[in-house]
Amino acid sequence: MKNSATADNRHLLRASSGELKALKRNGMIDRLFERSTLFFALVVLVLLGSIMASLVMSGWPALSTLGLDFFTTDRWAANVEKFGALPAIYGTIVTSVVAVVIAVPVSLGIAIFLTEQCPMVLRRPLGTTVELLAGVPSIIYGMWGVEVLAPFLQSYFPTIFPAGTGLATAGLILAVMIIPFITAITRDVMLTVPSMMRESAYGLGCTTWEVVRSVVFPSVRGGMVGGVILGLGRALGETMAVTFVIGNNLFFSPTLTGQGTSIAALIANQFPEADGLQRSALLALGLMLFVITFIVLAIARYMLNRIERRAP
Amino acid sequence: MNSVYQRRRIINRMVMTLCVAAAAFGILWLLMILGTLMFKGAAALSPDVFLERTKMSGGGLGNAILGSLIMTALATVVGTVIGVAAGTWLAEYGTKSRLASTVRFINDVLLSAPSIIIGLFVYAVMVLPMGHFSGWAGVAALAVIIIPVVIRATEDMLKLVPNTLREAASALGAHRWWVVTKVCYGGARAGIITGILLGCARVSGETAPLLFTSLNSNQWNFFDMDSEMPNLPMTLYQNMTINSFIPRQVELAWAGALILTAAVLALNIIARIISSRRSKG
């Protein structure tokens, strides 16, 4: 009895040669699948590495010939091979700061309105609209800026905006562009606050503003700052919305409303016709922009990831 | 006591009014932009816009639209293959390893890297060695932009697939690759498609990366990827800058802007419908 039972089991445990082959084949597919997906994941690292390497290599001739002058002088003249990046750096920083200063309060206001005040029926449609607008191509903002906003500013505020275009105009357009973007992120992180916490605060007699200020804001501060910095990163690297309205003036004018240029706009304008040292200088500018935005985005991601870990 | 209540109420009222004002302000701007777009774009729309090629003066946008479609479609295919595979590795194999967190972090940074930098990069590695601008370079630049979007979407969606499903399939004797391709992809399909469509929407409006890669051309280009490729965003840019002294070119630019925005918004809306259907079902 006992013997025959083990014999039966042995028979069950023994795999046929066909089954063994299938097992082996599937094991091989398993390994192949994992390795090929790993390969594509490594493509991401290779991409970043090669972006850095190619920009450093092609920008090196300019950086080595110009040295520190590249960052500190304010004359960009291709015909005499003088390349000072100061006007472009100044323009990039000024336009982005103007954009963030305008966009942050407005975006926060819209986000508070959408999460706390807006009638329930309108919340989803309005929220979706904001998200859709965040996807409008940036060139549309630029075209609108040069066709509508700049002439408007020029005719109604000729003393402040003598040409209509300029750094402040570019900042304004950038603000309009990043408002939906910052609003969408801010709204998302504000929605991660458990409604239990909100309701408890309301139950204690807080007004809406007090709930927002003392309950919602403190618990999502990191995420909101992350969203704002992400918006800043967008503004810093934006090309098309800026190129149209910044004036593309290479002469350094340390004003807020004057015409100027930004790193991205300078690259977009001069690169197609550039050659030799000028091309190298533009690529070096690109490298600088990439490093700046990399740092800014890394900070933003660090802050947003901390919030995301908490979200359900 | 009463004055404290009153003060709090007044502050609340003031801040909330400001919030409504902010919402109105923001929406007003965006409505103005969309209004201009509709008004100027619709005025210039005609069948010729779609059928004729771009010319120095007059003509249409047909070749630019076709070129954009070709490049965006190819970039989406490339981006989907690489993005889905990499996202799969992050969600299924890498998970919490140090390599995976590094890849994830780098991907997040690439996700919002300035698009003009991508253009410069492709120029340096493709256009310079090849010696001329080409449609392939444009496709490469757009693909580099779309890859991070798809990776992010794939990983997020695969993470939403419950582990019990994986365990159940494994317990039935399924191999890992089978579990991933049949069970996990099945559950995450709608989300991944949404991500791909959103990436596609994003690159179809990108201008900066095409400036130094595909350039532009005013001829019809049927799949001759090795030469300069006409495309809609670049045509808008040129019509609004170097050709802006010709009124018809500016009109055409607005028509193109309307077409471009409508296409991008349509892609976004389709993506949203697909993902909301999934969350209901």
XYZ file of C-alpha atoms in Angstrom:
593
model
C 0.000 0.000 0.000
C 2.565 2.500 1.162
C 4.942 1.699 -1.612
C 2.417 2.078 -4.348
C 1.368 5.511 -2.991
C 4.912 6.911 -3.213
C 5.207 5.479 -6.657
C 2.088 7.358 -7.641
C 3.485 10.567 -6.172
C 6.768 10.106 -7.925
C 4.917 9.737 -11.125
C 3.090 12.989 -10.443
C 6.270 14.880 -9.573
C 8.179 13.763 -12.623
C 7.892 16.348 -15.364
C 7.706 15.232 -18.937
C 10.468 16.414 -21.254
C 7.986 18.758 -22.952
C 7.119 20.392 -19.670
C 10.782 20.770 -18.768
C 11.432 22.456 -22.075
C 8.555 24.863 -21.518
C 9.888 25.634 -18.055
C 13.312 26.390 -19.463
C 11.922 28.507 -22.267
C 9.790 30.550 -19.923
C 12.731 31.058 -17.617
C 14.707 32.384 -20.531
C 11.909 34.739 -21.573
C 11.724 35.901 -17.961
C 15.399 36.814 -17.908
C 15.214 38.384 -21.343
C 12.171 40.461 -20.367
C 13.760 41.741 -17.190
C 17.066 42.561 -18.884
C 15.498 44.349 -21.835
C 13.300 46.506 -19.599
C 16.352 47.246 -17.463
C 18.200 48.249 -20.618
C 15.498 50.784 -21.492
C 15.477 52.108 -17.938
C 19.206 52.695 -18.245
C 18.503 54.680 -21.434
C 17.206 57.440 -19.128
C 20.534 57.671 -17.326
C 22.395 57.552 -20.633
C 20.199 60.360 -21.947
C 20.991 62.670 -19.062
C 24.659 61.765 -19.222
C 24.888 62.379 -22.933
C 22.968 65.675 -22.737
C 25.489 66.894 -20.171
C 28.491 65.463 -22.026
C 27.492 66.793 -25.445
C 26.779 70.282 -24.102
C 30.038 70.375 -22.142
C 32.043 69.136 -25.107
C 30.510 71.463 -27.660
C 30.487 74.426 -25.291
C 34.042 73.871 -24.114
C 35.817 75.892 -26.865
C 33.879 78.994 -25.847
C 34.271 78.421 -22.129
C 38.009 77.853 -22.391
C 38.725 80.833 -24.662
C 36.442 83.262 -22.868
C 36.930 82.016 -19.330
C 35.201 83.954 -16.606
C 34.519 86.839 -18.998
C 31.730 84.711 -20.401
C 29.749 85.116 -17.212
C 30.740 88.615 -16.152
C 30.884 90.808 -19.257
C 27.792 92.363 -20.773
C 28.706 92.639 -24.437
C 27.462 89.975 -26.835
C 28.816 90.817 -30.272
C 29.373 87.971 -32.689
C 31.209 90.089 -35.276
C 34.080 90.861 -32.902
C 33.881 87.480 -31.153
C 32.924 88.977 -27.823
C 30.484 86.869 -25.862
C 29.331 88.078 -22.479
C 26.313 86.252 -21.171
C 25.320 88.800 -18.550
C 22.366 90.358 -20.474
C 20.907 86.926 -21.155
C 21.389 85.725 -17.578
C 19.864 88.937 -16.258
C 16.895 88.641 -18.619
C 16.270 85.015 -17.719
C 16.290 85.720 -13.993
C 14.223 88.921 -14.181
C 11.504 87.474 -16.407
C 11.224 84.317 -14.295
C 11.091 86.257 -11.020
C 8.433 88.623 -12.398
C 6.451 85.612 -13.610
C 6.630 83.806 -10.278
C 5.816 86.925 -8.250
C 2.652 87.477 -10.305
C 1.675 83.847 -10.733
C 2.053 82.571 -7.166
C -0.593 84.705 -5.414
C -3.016 84.280 -8.310
C -2.493 80.510 -8.459
C -2.864 80.140 -4.712
C -6.054 82.180 -4.876
C -7.481 80.008 -7.642
C -6.453 76.831 -5.812
C -8.089 77.979 -2.555
C -11.169 78.972 -4.506
C -11.308 75.575 -6.224
C -10.776 73.501 -3.081
C -12.674 75.470 -0.432
C -15.202 77.858 -1.900
C -16.319 76.844 -5.332
C -19.782 75.236 -5.531
C -19.430 71.454 -5.805
C -21.026 71.373 -9.245
C -18.374 73.657 -10.703
C -15.352 72.106 -9.014
C -14.649 69.330 -11.467
C -15.295 71.266 -14.687
C -13.235 74.252 -13.506
C -10.446 71.991 -12.286
C -10.377 70.173 -15.600
C -10.332 73.471 -17.479
C -7.302 74.592 -15.506
C -5.536 71.311 -16.272
C -6.398 71.580 -19.960
C -5.082 75.122 -20.133
C -1.806 73.935 -18.639
C -1.412 71.947 -21.854
C -1.833 74.811 -24.338
C 1.389 75.038 -26.412
C 3.656 77.847 -25.289
C 3.964 79.329 -28.768
C 0.285 80.321 -28.528
C 1.064 82.462 -25.473
C 3.930 84.070 -27.354
C 1.780 84.856 -30.373
C -0.908 86.332 -28.178
C 1.695 88.377 -26.356
C 3.070 89.973 -29.489
C -0.298 90.488 -31.208
C -2.490 91.579 -28.317
C -0.674 92.249 -25.051
C 2.309 94.227 -26.348
C 0.258 96.686 -28.466
C -2.165 97.069 -25.548
C 0.592 97.900 -23.067
C 2.228 100.231 -25.553
C -0.885 102.257 -26.222
C -2.181 102.434 -22.653
C 1.063 102.658 -20.651
C 3.490 104.299 -23.105
C 5.645 105.709 -20.313
C 6.246 102.334 -18.674
C 6.316 100.216 -21.814
C 7.646 102.447 -24.596
C 7.972 99.528 -27.006
C 5.269 97.253 -25.647
C 7.730 94.388 -25.618
C 10.349 93.973 -22.924
C 11.408 92.028 -19.866
C 8.277 92.859 -17.868
C 6.002 91.940 -20.765
C 7.797 88.617 -21.094
C 7.410 88.094 -17.350
C 3.700 88.808 -17.620
C 3.239 86.302 -20.461
C 5.225 83.709 -18.521
C 3.000 84.350 -15.511
C -0.132 83.721 -17.566
C 1.506 80.553 -18.883
C 2.503 79.090 -15.511
C -0.663 80.079 -13.614
C -2.635 76.985 -14.757
C 0.430 74.842 -14.141
C 1.053 75.994 -10.557
C -2.688 76.009 -9.839
C -3.066 72.385 -10.944
C -0.214 71.191 -8.704
C -1.289 73.319 -5.738
C -4.846 72.076 -6.007
C -3.648 68.478 -6.156
C -1.512 68.757 -3.031
C -4.235 70.673 -1.186
C -6.643 67.844 -1.936
C -4.291 65.389 -0.195
C -5.171 66.981 3.148
C -7.649 64.570 4.774
C -11.108 66.112 4.959
C -11.244 64.894 8.572
C -8.615 67.487 9.491
C -10.490 70.235 7.672
C -13.770 69.327 9.258
C -12.269 69.210 12.735
C -11.005 72.743 12.289
C -14.379 73.921 11.003
C -15.952 72.161 13.973
C -13.772 74.221 16.312
C -15.257 77.321 14.733
C -12.518 78.317 12.304
C -13.371 80.498 9.335
C -12.504 79.237 5.860
C -9.386 81.370 5.740
C -8.269 80.124 9.155
C -8.722 76.530 8.030
C -6.656 77.189 4.922
C -3.978 79.098 6.776
C -3.585 76.955 9.875
C -4.584 73.482 8.700
C -4.190 73.121 4.935
C -1.118 75.275 4.281
C 1.102 73.911 7.061
C 0.511 70.313 6.053
C 1.190 70.812 2.338
C 3.809 73.547 2.483
C 6.508 71.357 0.926
C 4.317 70.337 -1.967
C 3.223 73.884 -2.667
C 6.787 75.152 -2.649
C 7.673 72.248 -4.923
C 4.906 73.229 -7.344
C 6.014 76.849 -7.366
C 9.627 75.868 -8.016
C 8.486 73.570 -10.802
C 6.699 76.578 -12.309
C 9.894 78.595 -11.898
C 11.781 75.859 -13.743
C 9.315 76.130 -16.596
C 9.641 79.891 -16.738
C 13.447 79.712 -16.721
C 13.634 77.398 -19.707
C 10.701 78.687 -21.711
C 11.683 79.734 -25.210
C 8.708 80.401 -27.421
C 6.512 82.457 -25.120
C 9.506 84.663 -24.311
C 11.170 85.092 -27.701
C 8.187 86.931 -29.151
C 7.816 89.580 -26.476
C 11.181 90.112 -24.792
C 12.422 92.494 -27.480
C 15.583 90.525 -28.302
C 17.842 93.415 -27.447
C 21.438 92.342 -26.904
C 22.508 95.521 -25.147
C 22.512 95.211 -21.420
C 19.922 97.438 -19.773
C 19.513 96.730 -16.084
C 15.865 97.767 -15.993
C 12.651 95.914 -15.380
C 10.622 97.092 -18.342
C 13.312 97.673 -20.974
C 13.872 95.375 -23.908
C 16.322 92.577 -23.298
C 16.920 88.934 -23.984
C 17.005 85.660 -22.128
C 19.227 82.612 -22.464
C 16.595 80.595 -24.293
C 15.552 83.497 -26.531
C 19.171 84.275 -27.420
C 19.787 80.650 -28.371
C 16.605 80.483 -30.445
C 17.459 83.694 -32.286
C 21.135 83.229 -33.015
C 21.744 79.497 -33.132
C 20.423 78.830 -36.668
C 22.949 81.247 -38.191
C 25.741 80.663 -35.693
C 29.092 79.112 -36.450
C 32.431 78.463 -34.791
C 32.994 80.250 -31.501
C 29.525 81.805 -31.506
C 27.880 78.398 -31.785
C 30.077 77.087 -29.044
C 29.188 80.077 -26.849
C 25.484 79.460 -27.428
C 25.905 75.795 -26.520
C 27.745 76.853 -23.368
C 24.758 79.098 -22.580
C 22.534 76.060 -23.079
C 24.687 74.092 -20.666
C 24.348 76.856 -18.092
C 20.574 76.924 -18.501
C 20.449 73.171 -18.127
C 22.521 73.204 -14.950
C 20.387 75.993 -13.443
C 17.102 74.268 -14.266
C 18.495 70.906 -13.152
C 19.208 72.317 -9.695
C 15.847 74.097 -9.515
C 13.931 71.006 -10.660
C 15.850 68.718 -8.332
C 14.819 70.882 -5.375
C 11.204 70.930 -6.579
C 11.085 67.173 -7.049
C 12.615 66.551 -3.643
C 9.880 68.623 -2.006
C 7.037 67.171 -4.093
C 8.180 63.583 -3.509
C 7.943 64.081 0.242
C 4.290 65.051 -0.150
C 3.550 62.270 -2.605
C 4.794 59.630 -0.212
C 2.127 60.748 2.207
C -0.711 60.922 -0.314
C -3.037 57.910 -0.401
C -15.403 89.412 22.380
C -17.673 90.539 19.593
C -14.944 92.588 18.002
C -12.719 89.494 17.761
C -15.464 87.628 15.940
C -16.044 90.562 13.704
C -12.362 90.934 12.892
C -12.040 87.274 12.035
C -15.108 87.422 9.885
C -13.900 90.522 8.061
C -10.468 89.011 7.438
C -12.089 85.862 6.153
C -14.379 87.791 3.872
C -11.473 89.858 2.540
C -9.232 86.896 1.810
C -12.008 84.914 0.199
C -12.958 87.874 -1.981
C -9.320 88.078 -3.036
C -9.403 84.401 -3.928
C -12.477 84.836 -6.091
C -10.838 87.875 -7.664
C -7.719 85.803 -8.366
C -9.794 83.086 -9.963
C -11.654 85.648 -12.063
C -8.370 87.350 -13.019
C -6.718 84.093 -14.060
C -9.715 82.854 -15.985
C -10.138 86.245 -17.668
C -6.599 86.093 -19.094
C -7.046 82.603 -20.360
C -10.431 83.394 -21.872
C -8.899 86.365 -23.657
C -6.197 84.155 -25.134
C -8.655 81.501 -26.245
C -10.989 84.211 -27.557
C -8.263 85.791 -29.676
C -7.316 82.371 -30.931
C -10.860 81.492 -31.930
C -11.566 84.872 -33.449
C -8.388 85.313 -35.494
C -7.957 81.631 -36.264
C -11.471 80.927 -37.457
C -11.372 84.015 -39.692
C -8.456 82.613 -41.654
C -9.587 79.003 -41.861
C -10.479 77.631 -45.286
C -10.026 74.332 -47.137
C -6.903 75.759 -48.785
C -5.235 75.974 -45.401
C -5.235 72.185 -45.232
C -4.637 71.419 -48.892
C -2.017 73.890 -50.083
C 1.615 73.928 -49.126
C 3.277 76.881 -47.411
C 4.537 79.530 -49.765
C 6.467 82.756 -49.388
C 3.148 84.521 -49.645
C -0.297 82.984 -49.474
C -0.644 79.223 -49.800
C -1.739 77.012 -46.925
C -0.346 74.884 -44.165
C -0.931 71.420 -45.618
C 2.683 70.287 -45.733
C 3.364 71.652 -42.256
C 0.399 69.767 -40.794
C 1.453 66.553 -42.533
C 5.055 66.923 -41.392
C 3.974 67.549 -37.812
C 1.707 64.493 -37.900
C 4.500 62.269 -39.243
C 7.094 63.443 -36.757
C 4.740 63.371 -33.774
C 3.495 59.887 -34.656
C 7.005 58.464 -35.071
C 8.210 60.142 -31.875
C 5.205 58.733 -30.025
C 5.977 55.206 -31.247
C 9.629 55.445 -30.207
C 8.693 57.078 -26.912
C 6.069 54.428 -26.187
C 8.420 51.495 -26.722
C 11.226 52.915 -24.581
C 8.931 54.566 -22.037
C 6.693 51.580 -21.359
C 9.662 49.220 -21.054
C 11.548 51.518 -18.693
C 8.417 52.216 -16.663
C 7.809 48.482 -16.380
C 11.283 47.913 -15.013
C 10.835 50.705 -12.456
C 7.494 49.395 -11.217
C 8.010 45.629 -11.446
C 11.712 44.909 -11.046
C 13.577 47.964 -9.781
C 10.947 49.105 -7.236
C 12.922 50.367 -4.238
C 16.502 49.632 -5.297
C 18.967 52.474 -5.386
C 19.296 52.266 -9.172
C 15.530 52.567 -9.530
C 15.318 55.649 -7.326
C 18.141 57.239 -9.292
C 16.419 56.507 -12.602
C 13.143 57.807 -11.193
C 14.736 61.024 -9.995
C 16.594 61.642 -13.270
C 13.394 60.917 -15.153
C 11.488 63.456 -13.098
C 14.112 66.050 -13.890
C 14.090 65.216 -17.604
C 10.302 65.449 -17.502
C 10.522 69.196 -17.025
C 13.868 69.950 -18.653
C 13.710 72.960 -21.005
C 12.809 71.706 -24.464
C 15.320 73.988 -26.169
C 18.102 72.115 -24.370
C 16.826 68.868 -25.888
C 17.004 70.580 -29.277
C 20.602 71.650 -28.676
C 21.480 68.142 -27.530
C 20.059 66.466 -30.622
C 21.739 69.108 -32.767
C 25.097 68.274 -31.186
C 24.758 64.486 -31.448
C 22.793 64.103 -34.686
C 22.696 67.181 -36.890
C 26.395 68.098 -36.589
C 27.735 64.590 -37.370
C 25.232 64.100 -40.196
C 25.952 67.534 -41.575
C 22.352 68.535 -42.275
C 18.984 69.040 -40.635
C 16.630 66.093 -40.931
C 13.242 64.761 -39.982
C 14.958 61.990 -38.022
C 16.640 64.549 -35.794
C 13.251 66.154 -35.170
C 11.771 62.778 -34.292
C 14.666 62.074 -31.928
C 14.206 65.411 -30.149
C 10.470 64.885 -29.738
C 11.015 61.301 -28.562
C 13.447 62.475 -25.863
C 10.676 64.768 -24.607
C 7.947 62.136 -24.691
C 9.927 59.303 -23.044
C 9.878 60.703 -19.485
C 6.126 61.359 -19.719
C 5.410 57.764 -20.716
C 7.805 56.322 -18.118
C 6.106 58.267 -15.362
C 2.612 57.266 -16.479
C 3.519 53.581 -16.929
C 5.171 53.347 -13.546
C 2.352 55.125 -11.724
C -0.297 53.006 -13.379
C 1.494 49.688 -12.815
C 1.859 50.610 -9.161
C -1.918 50.912 -8.939
C -2.368 47.264 -10.007
C -3.044 45.402 -6.738
C -0.296 43.021 -5.654
C -2.858 40.314 -4.928
C -3.490 40.045 -8.679
C 0.202 39.399 -9.291
C 0.324 36.897 -6.455
C -2.762 35.092 -7.710
C -1.285 34.738 -11.179
C 2.053 33.593 -9.806
C 0.334 31.066 -7.540
C -1.342 29.565 -10.592
C 2.129 28.955 -11.954
C 2.433 31.892 -14.330
C 5.898 33.143 -15.074
C 6.912 36.662 -14.225
C 6.922 37.940 -17.804
C 3.463 36.483 -18.326
C 2.184 38.098 -15.144
C 3.536 41.481 -16.225
C 2.455 41.404 -19.846
C -0.946 39.794 -19.388
C -2.110 40.696 -15.891
C -0.420 43.988 -15.056
C -0.598 45.560 -18.519
C -4.230 44.473 -18.716
C -5.049 46.331 -15.529
C -2.997 49.412 -16.344
C -3.808 49.668 -20.051
C -6.153 52.654 -19.874
C -3.770 54.628 -17.671
C -0.782 53.926 -19.879
C -2.706 54.950 -23.005
C -3.714 58.155 -21.223
C -0.069 58.874 -20.459
C 0.965 58.244 -24.053
C -1.752 60.557 -25.364
C -0.752 63.298 -22.911
C 2.859 62.950 -24.016
C 1.757 63.103 -27.631
C -0.239 66.258 -26.895
C 2.772 67.813 -25.250
C 5.201 67.213 -28.095
C 2.798 68.198 -30.842
C 2.990 71.805 -29.661
C 6.729 71.911 -29.072
C 8.604 74.414 -31.197
C 11.946 74.966 -29.520
C 13.356 71.430 -30.024
C 12.557 71.549 -33.747
C 14.379 74.838 -34.360
C 17.753 73.169 -34.767
C 16.749 69.630 -35.655
C 14.091 69.258 -38.329
C 14.166 72.948 -39.245
C 11.298 73.782 -41.593
C 10.620 73.675 -45.293
C 7.929 74.969 -47.580
C 7.761 71.843 -49.747
C 5.641 68.765 -49.358
C 7.632 66.054 -47.647
C 6.178 62.565 -47.798
C 8.232 60.429 -45.443
C 11.589 61.641 -46.720
C 12.862 61.652 -43.176
C 16.443 62.357 -44.160
C 15.741 65.883 -45.305
C 14.294 68.944 -43.634
C 10.776 68.371 -42.435
C 8.044 71.014 -42.586
C 6.118 71.304 -39.330
C 3.340 73.412 -37.917
C 4.941 75.026 -34.830
C 8.008 76.195 -36.758
C 5.772 77.573 -39.514
C 3.835 79.579 -36.923
C 7.094 80.880 -35.492
C 8.470 81.930 -38.864
C 5.208 83.459 -40.002
C 5.028 85.540 -36.841
C 8.662 86.681 -36.932
C 10.584 86.863 -40.212
C 7.451 86.812 -42.396
C 5.283 88.953 -40.167
C 5.328 91.836 -42.643
C 3.026 89.816 -44.946
C -0.510 90.078 -43.529
C -1.626 86.771 -45.042
C 1.215 84.908 -43.297
C 0.112 86.270 -39.925
C -3.463 85.214 -40.670
C -2.233 81.747 -41.619
C -0.230 81.614 -38.401
C -3.406 82.194 -36.395
C -5.256 79.552 -38.370
C -2.377 77.183 -37.637
C -2.418 78.167 -33.967
C -6.111 77.319 -33.794
C -5.554 73.943 -35.478
C -2.625 73.182 -33.179
C -4.457 74.144 -30.002
C -7.579 72.267 -31.049
C -5.500 69.145 -31.717
C -3.665 69.397 -28.394
C -6.862 70.000 -26.441
C -8.616 67.143 -28.263
C -5.799 64.756 -27.348
C -5.991 65.923 -23.740
C -9.741 65.459 -23.610
C -9.591 61.979 -25.175
C -6.934 61.027 -22.625
C -9.153 62.241 -19.808
C -12.185 60.373 -21.093
C -10.204 57.134 -21.300
C -8.858 57.504 -17.788
C -12.219 58.459 -16.269
C -13.879 55.475 -17.911
C -11.294 53.283 -16.260
C -11.923 54.727 -12.796
C -15.637 54.119 -13.196
C -15.387 50.537 -14.512
